[in-house]
PDB file of C-alpha atoms in Angstrom:
ATOM      1  CA  MET R1169     220.154 -21.688-119.299  1.00  0.00           C
ATOM      2  CA  THR R1170     222.059 -19.530-116.824  1.00  0.00           C
ATOM      3  CA  SER R1171     223.693 -20.629-113.612  1.00  0.00           C
ATOM      4  CA  SER R1172     221.087 -18.842-111.483  1.00  0.00           C
ATOM      5  CA  THR R1173     218.300 -20.584-113.397  1.00  0.00           C
ATOM      6  CA  ASN R1174     219.952 -23.962-112.728  1.00  0.00           C
ATOM      7  CA  VAL R1175     220.194 -23.172-109.024  1.00  0.00           C
ATOM      8  CA  GLN R1176     216.569 -22.057-108.931  1.00  0.00           C
ATOM      9  CA  THR R1177     215.439 -25.208-110.772  1.00  0.00           C
ATOM     10  CA  PHE R1178     217.448 -27.391-108.398  1.00  0.00           C
ATOM     11  CA  ASN R1179     216.095 -25.626-105.310  1.00  0.00           C
ATOM     12  CA  THR R1180     212.523 -25.974-106.544  1.00  0.00           C
ATOM     13  CA  ALA R1181     212.967 -29.669-107.318  1.00  0.00           C
ATOM     14  CA  SER R1182     214.741 -30.483-104.073  1.00  0.00           C
ATOM     15  CA  HIS R1183     212.311 -28.448-101.982  1.00  0.00           C
ATOM     16  CA  GLY R1184     209.432 -30.696-103.013  1.00  0.00           C
ATOM     17  CA  TYR R1185     211.458 -33.777-102.130  1.00  0.00           C
ATOM     18  CA  ARG R1186     212.161 -32.583 -98.606  1.00  0.00           C
ATOM     19  CA  ASN R1187     208.519 -31.781 -97.927  1.00  0.00           C
ATOM     20  CA  SER R1188     207.330 -35.164 -99.195  1.00  0.00           C
ATOM     21  CA  ARG R1189     208.809 -36.942 -96.152  1.00  0.00           C
ATOM     22  CA  PRO R1190     206.633 -37.218 -93.060  1.00  0.00           C
ATOM     23  CA  LYS R1191     207.920 -35.070 -90.248  1.00  0.00           C
ATOM     24  CA  ALA R1192     209.046 -37.000 -87.186  1.00  0.00           C
ATOM     25  CA  SER R1193     207.238 -36.248 -83.972  1.00  0.00           C
ATOM     26  CA  PRO R1194     209.307 -34.322 -81.427  1.00  0.00           C
ATOM     27  CA  PRO R1195     210.933 -36.365 -78.646  1.00  0.00           C
ATOM     28  CA  PHE R1196     209.564 -36.250 -75.121  1.00  0.00           C
ATOM     29  CA  SER R1197     212.046 -35.979 -72.271  1.00  0.00           C
ATOM     30  CA  ILE R1198     211.550 -37.065 -68.687  1.00  0.00           C
ATOM     31  CA  ARG R1199     213.990 -37.111 -65.784  1.00  0.00           C
ATOM     32  CA  PHE R1200     214.315 -40.054 -63.430  1.00  0.00           C
ATOM     33  CA  THR R1201     216.215 -40.399 -60.192  1.00  0.00           C
ATOM     34  CA  ASP R1202     219.119 -42.846 -60.244  1.00  0.00           C
ATOM     35  CA  GLU R1203     216.991 -45.360 -58.351  1.00  0.00           C
ATOM     36  CA  GLU R1204     214.067 -44.980 -60.765  1.00  0.00           C
ATOM     37  CA  ARG R1205     216.342 -45.371 -63.775  1.00  0.00           C
ATOM     38  CA  SER R1206     217.932 -48.465 -62.262  1.00  0.00           C
ATOM     39  CA  ARG R1207     214.502 -50.002 -61.652  1.00  0.00           C
ATOM     40  CA  LEU R1208     213.480 -49.257 -65.224  1.00  0.00           C
ATOM     41  CA  ASP R1209     216.686 -50.791 -66.610  1.00  0.00           C
ATOM     42  CA  ARG R1210     216.143 -53.978 -64.598  1.00  0.00           C
ATOM     43  CA  ALA R1211     212.465 -54.234 -65.490  1.00  0.00           C
ATOM     44  CA  ALA R1212     213.079 -53.609 -69.196  1.00  0.00           C
ATOM     45  CA  GLY R1213     215.382 -56.607 -69.484  1.00  0.00           C
ATOM     46  CA  ALA R1214     216.306 -57.049 -73.155  1.00  0.00           C
ATOM     47  CA  LEU R1215     213.894 -54.335 -74.341  1.00  0.00           C
ATOM     48  CA  SER R1216     215.037 -50.809 -74.982  1.00  0.00           C
ATOM     49  CA  LEU R1217     213.781 -48.353 -72.369  1.00  0.00           C
ATOM     50  CA  ALA R1218     211.590 -46.659 -74.970  1.00  0.00           C
ATOM     51  CA  ALA R1219     209.970 -49.964 -75.965  1.00  0.00           C
ATOM     52  CA  TYR R1220     209.457 -50.959 -72.323  1.00  0.00           C
ATOM     53  CA  ILE R1221     207.898 -47.601 -71.382  1.00  0.00           C
ATOM     54  CA  ARG R1222     205.586 -47.715 -74.438  1.00  0.00           C
ATOM     55  CA  LEU R1223     204.572 -51.263 -73.511  1.00  0.00           C
ATOM     56  CA  LYS R1224     203.738 -50.241 -69.943  1.00  0.00           C
ATOM     57  CA  LEU R1225     201.950 -47.019 -70.880  1.00  0.00           C
ATOM     58  CA  PHE R1226     199.965 -48.158 -73.894  1.00  0.00           C
ATOM     59  CA  ASP R1227     199.575 -51.934 -73.407  1.00  0.00           C
ATOM     60  CA  ASP R1228     201.509 -52.453 -76.642  1.00  0.00           C
ATOM     61  CA  ASP R1229     198.749 -51.210 -78.975  1.00  0.00           C
ATOM     62  CA  MET R1230     200.671 -48.164 -80.177  1.00  0.00           C
ATOM     63  CA  PRO R1231     202.455 -48.302 -83.538  1.00  0.00           C
ATOM     64  CA  ARG R1232     206.202 -48.760 -83.329  1.00  0.00           C
ATOM     65  CA  SER R1233     208.778 -46.495 -84.852  1.00  0.00           C
ATOM     66  CA  ARG R1234     210.386 -48.038 -87.919  1.00  0.00           C
ATOM     67  CA  ARG R1235     213.825 -46.917 -86.868  1.00  0.00           C
ATOM     68  CA  SER R1236     215.900 -49.510 -85.101  1.00  0.00           C
ATOM     69  CA  THR R1237     217.451 -48.565 -81.818  1.00  0.00           C
ATOM     70  CA  LYS R1238     221.114 -47.706 -82.075  1.00  0.00           C
ATOM     71  CA  ARG R1239     221.941 -48.975 -78.613  1.00  0.00           C
ATOM     72  CA  ARG R1240     221.359 -52.662 -78.099  1.00  0.00           C
ATOM     73  CA  ARG R1241     220.624 -53.773 -74.569  1.00  0.00           C
ATOM     74  CA  GLN R1242     222.513 -56.635 -73.009  1.00  0.00           C
ATOM     75  CA  PRO R1243     220.426 -59.768 -72.569  1.00  0.00           C
ATOM     76  CA  SER R1244     219.257 -60.430 -69.037  1.00  0.00           C
ATOM     77  CA  ALA R1245     220.823 -63.232 -67.022  1.00  0.00           C
ATOM     78  CA  GLU R1246     217.694 -65.333 -67.564  1.00  0.00           C
ATOM     79  CA  LEU R1247     217.909 -64.970 -71.327  1.00  0.00           C
ATOM     80  CA  ALA R1248     221.586 -65.899 -71.236  1.00  0.00           C
ATOM     81  CA  VAL R1249     220.805 -69.063 -69.255  1.00  0.00           C
ATOM     82  CA  LEU R1250     217.960 -69.975 -71.588  1.00  0.00           C
ATOM     83  CA  SER R1251     220.131 -69.362 -74.643  1.00  0.00           C
ATOM     84  CA  HIS R1252     222.870 -71.569 -73.238  1.00  0.00           C
ATOM     85  CA  MET R1253     220.399 -74.331 -72.454  1.00  0.00           C
ATOM     86  CA  LEU R1254     218.736 -74.172 -75.841  1.00  0.00           C
ATOM     87  CA  GLY R1255     222.126 -74.296 -77.530  1.00  0.00           C
ATOM     88  CA  GLY R1256     223.054 -77.365 -75.516  1.00  0.00           C
ATOM     89  CA  LEU R1257     219.745 -79.007 -76.321  1.00  0.00           C
ATOM     90  CA  GLY R1258     220.219 -78.370 -80.031  1.00  0.00           C
ATOM     91  CA  GLN R1259     223.746 -79.761 -80.022  1.00  0.00           C
ATOM     92  CA  SER R1260     222.754 -82.892 -78.105  1.00  0.00           C
ATOM     93  CA  ARG R1261     220.260 -84.073 -80.774  1.00  0.00           C
ATOM     94  CA  LEU R1262     218.246 -85.308 -77.804  1.00  0.00           C
ATOM     95  CA  ALA R1263     214.853 -84.709 -79.398  1.00  0.00           C
ATOM     96  CA  SER R1264     215.843 -86.580 -82.555  1.00  0.00           C
ATOM     97  CA  ASN R1265     217.264 -89.489 -80.581  1.00  0.00           C
ATOM     98  CA  LEU R1266     214.181 -89.767 -78.362  1.00  0.00           C
ATOM     99  CA  ASN R1267     211.963 -89.689 -81.452  1.00  0.00           C
ATOM    100  CA  GLN R1268     213.959 -92.542 -82.997  1.00  0.00           C
ATOM    101  CA  LEU R1269     213.663 -94.549 -79.771  1.00  0.00           C
ATOM    102  CA  ALA R1270     209.905 -93.965 -79.612  1.00  0.00           C
ATOM    103  CA  LYS R1271     209.520 -95.089 -83.235  1.00  0.00           C
ATOM    104  CA  ALA R1272     211.561 -98.237 -82.581  1.00  0.00           C
ATOM    105  CA  ALA R1273     209.542 -98.994 -79.437  1.00  0.00           C
ATOM    106  CA  ASN R1274     206.258 -98.541 -81.331  1.00  0.00           C
ATOM    107  CA  THR R1275     207.348-100.892 -84.120  1.00  0.00           C
ATOM    108  CA  GLY R1276     208.694-103.480 -81.679  1.00  0.00           C
ATOM    109  CA  THR R1277     212.248-103.287 -83.034  1.00  0.00           C
ATOM    110  CA  LEU R1278     213.820-101.906 -79.858  1.00  0.00           C
ATOM    111  CA  PRO R1279     215.636-104.617 -77.951  1.00  0.00           C
ATOM    112  CA  LEU R1280     215.502-103.656 -74.282  1.00  0.00           C
ATOM    113  CA  SER R1281     218.947-104.640 -73.064  1.00  0.00           C
ATOM    114  CA  PRO R1282     220.296-103.302 -69.747  1.00  0.00           C
ATOM    115  CA  GLU R1283     222.404-100.788 -71.726  1.00  0.00           C
ATOM    116  CA  VAL R1284     219.382 -99.470 -73.654  1.00  0.00           C
ATOM    117  CA  GLU R1285     217.368 -99.250 -70.450  1.00  0.00           C
ATOM    118  CA  ARG R1286     220.200 -97.289 -68.763  1.00  0.00           C
ATOM    119  CA  GLU R1287     220.449 -94.909 -71.745  1.00  0.00           C
ATOM    120  CA  LEU R1288     216.696 -94.331 -71.714  1.00  0.00           C
ATOM    121  CA  LYS R1289     216.780 -93.509 -68.012  1.00  0.00           C
ATOM    122  CA  GLU R1290     219.712 -91.109 -68.581  1.00  0.00           C
ATOM    123  CA  ALA R1291     217.800 -89.404 -71.387  1.00  0.00           C
ATOM    124  CA  CYS R1292     214.710 -89.030 -69.201  1.00  0.00           C
ATOM    125  CA  GLU R1293     216.815 -87.629 -66.350  1.00  0.00           C
ATOM    126  CA  ALA R1294     218.454 -85.152 -68.745  1.00  0.00           C
ATOM    127  CA  VAL R1295     215.053 -83.966 -69.979  1.00  0.00           C
ATOM    128  CA  GLN R1296     213.807 -83.588 -66.392  1.00  0.00           C
ATOM    129  CA  GLU R1297     216.932 -81.625 -65.461  1.00  0.00           C
ATOM    130  CA  MET R1298     216.468 -79.301 -68.447  1.00  0.00           C
ATOM    131  CA  ARG R1299     212.854 -78.764 -67.464  1.00  0.00           C
ATOM    132  CA  ARG R1300     213.808 -77.911 -63.876  1.00  0.00           C
ATOM    133  CA  ASP R1301     216.494 -75.501 -65.099  1.00  0.00           C
ATOM    134  CA  LEU R1302     214.133 -73.810 -67.555  1.00  0.00           C
ATOM    135  CA  VAL R1303     211.441 -73.437 -64.904  1.00  0.00           C
ATOM    136  CA  ALA R1304     213.986 -71.979 -62.471  1.00  0.00           C
ATOM    137  CA  ALA R1305     215.392 -69.608 -65.102  1.00  0.00           C
ATOM    138  CA  LEU R1306     211.933 -68.352 -65.980  1.00  0.00           C
ATOM    139  CA  GLY R1307     210.958 -67.957 -62.326  1.00  0.00           C
ATOM    140  CA  VAL R1308     207.892 -70.141 -62.756  1.00  0.00           C
ATOM    141  CA  LYS R1309     206.633 -72.279 -59.893  1.00  0.00           C
ATOM    142  CA  PRO R1310     206.528 -75.942 -61.001  1.00  0.00           C
ATOM    143  CA  GLU R1311     203.017 -77.392 -61.171  1.00  0.00           C
ATOM    144  CA  ASP R1312     203.976 -80.783 -59.762  1.00  0.00           C
ATOM    145  CA  GLY R1313     206.107 -79.422 -56.897  1.00  0.00           C
ATOM    146  CA  SER R1314     209.398 -80.766 -58.301  1.00  0.00           C
TER     147      SER R1314
END
């Protein structure tokens, strides 16, 4: 087999490989004013601009590209607050402790000393504070007016 035959065989084999991939659709460009771009950035929050624009244009029923975005957006201030609160909640073991207290109360094995009563009130206040903070961070109006 000659060198030119090898090259021809390689080119034929590789040509089929290249054509077997689906061709990507061409990008669409649009210009925004600085103010428009700033509004889009704020509204998109943690989403990429492309994902946010697709969501707004197509009500999220369009298929997504399988490529991940190279540029990661910074989380919004609300997401940062929520992340901090969730981290604190996880570290406090509050849910586990309240579950243990509820179980003990249901079985009648919880002696209600002044110290236990104080700790229960502190736990309830902590849960109420977390709820208020979460509601404020999400921008939701509380149902009970608190």
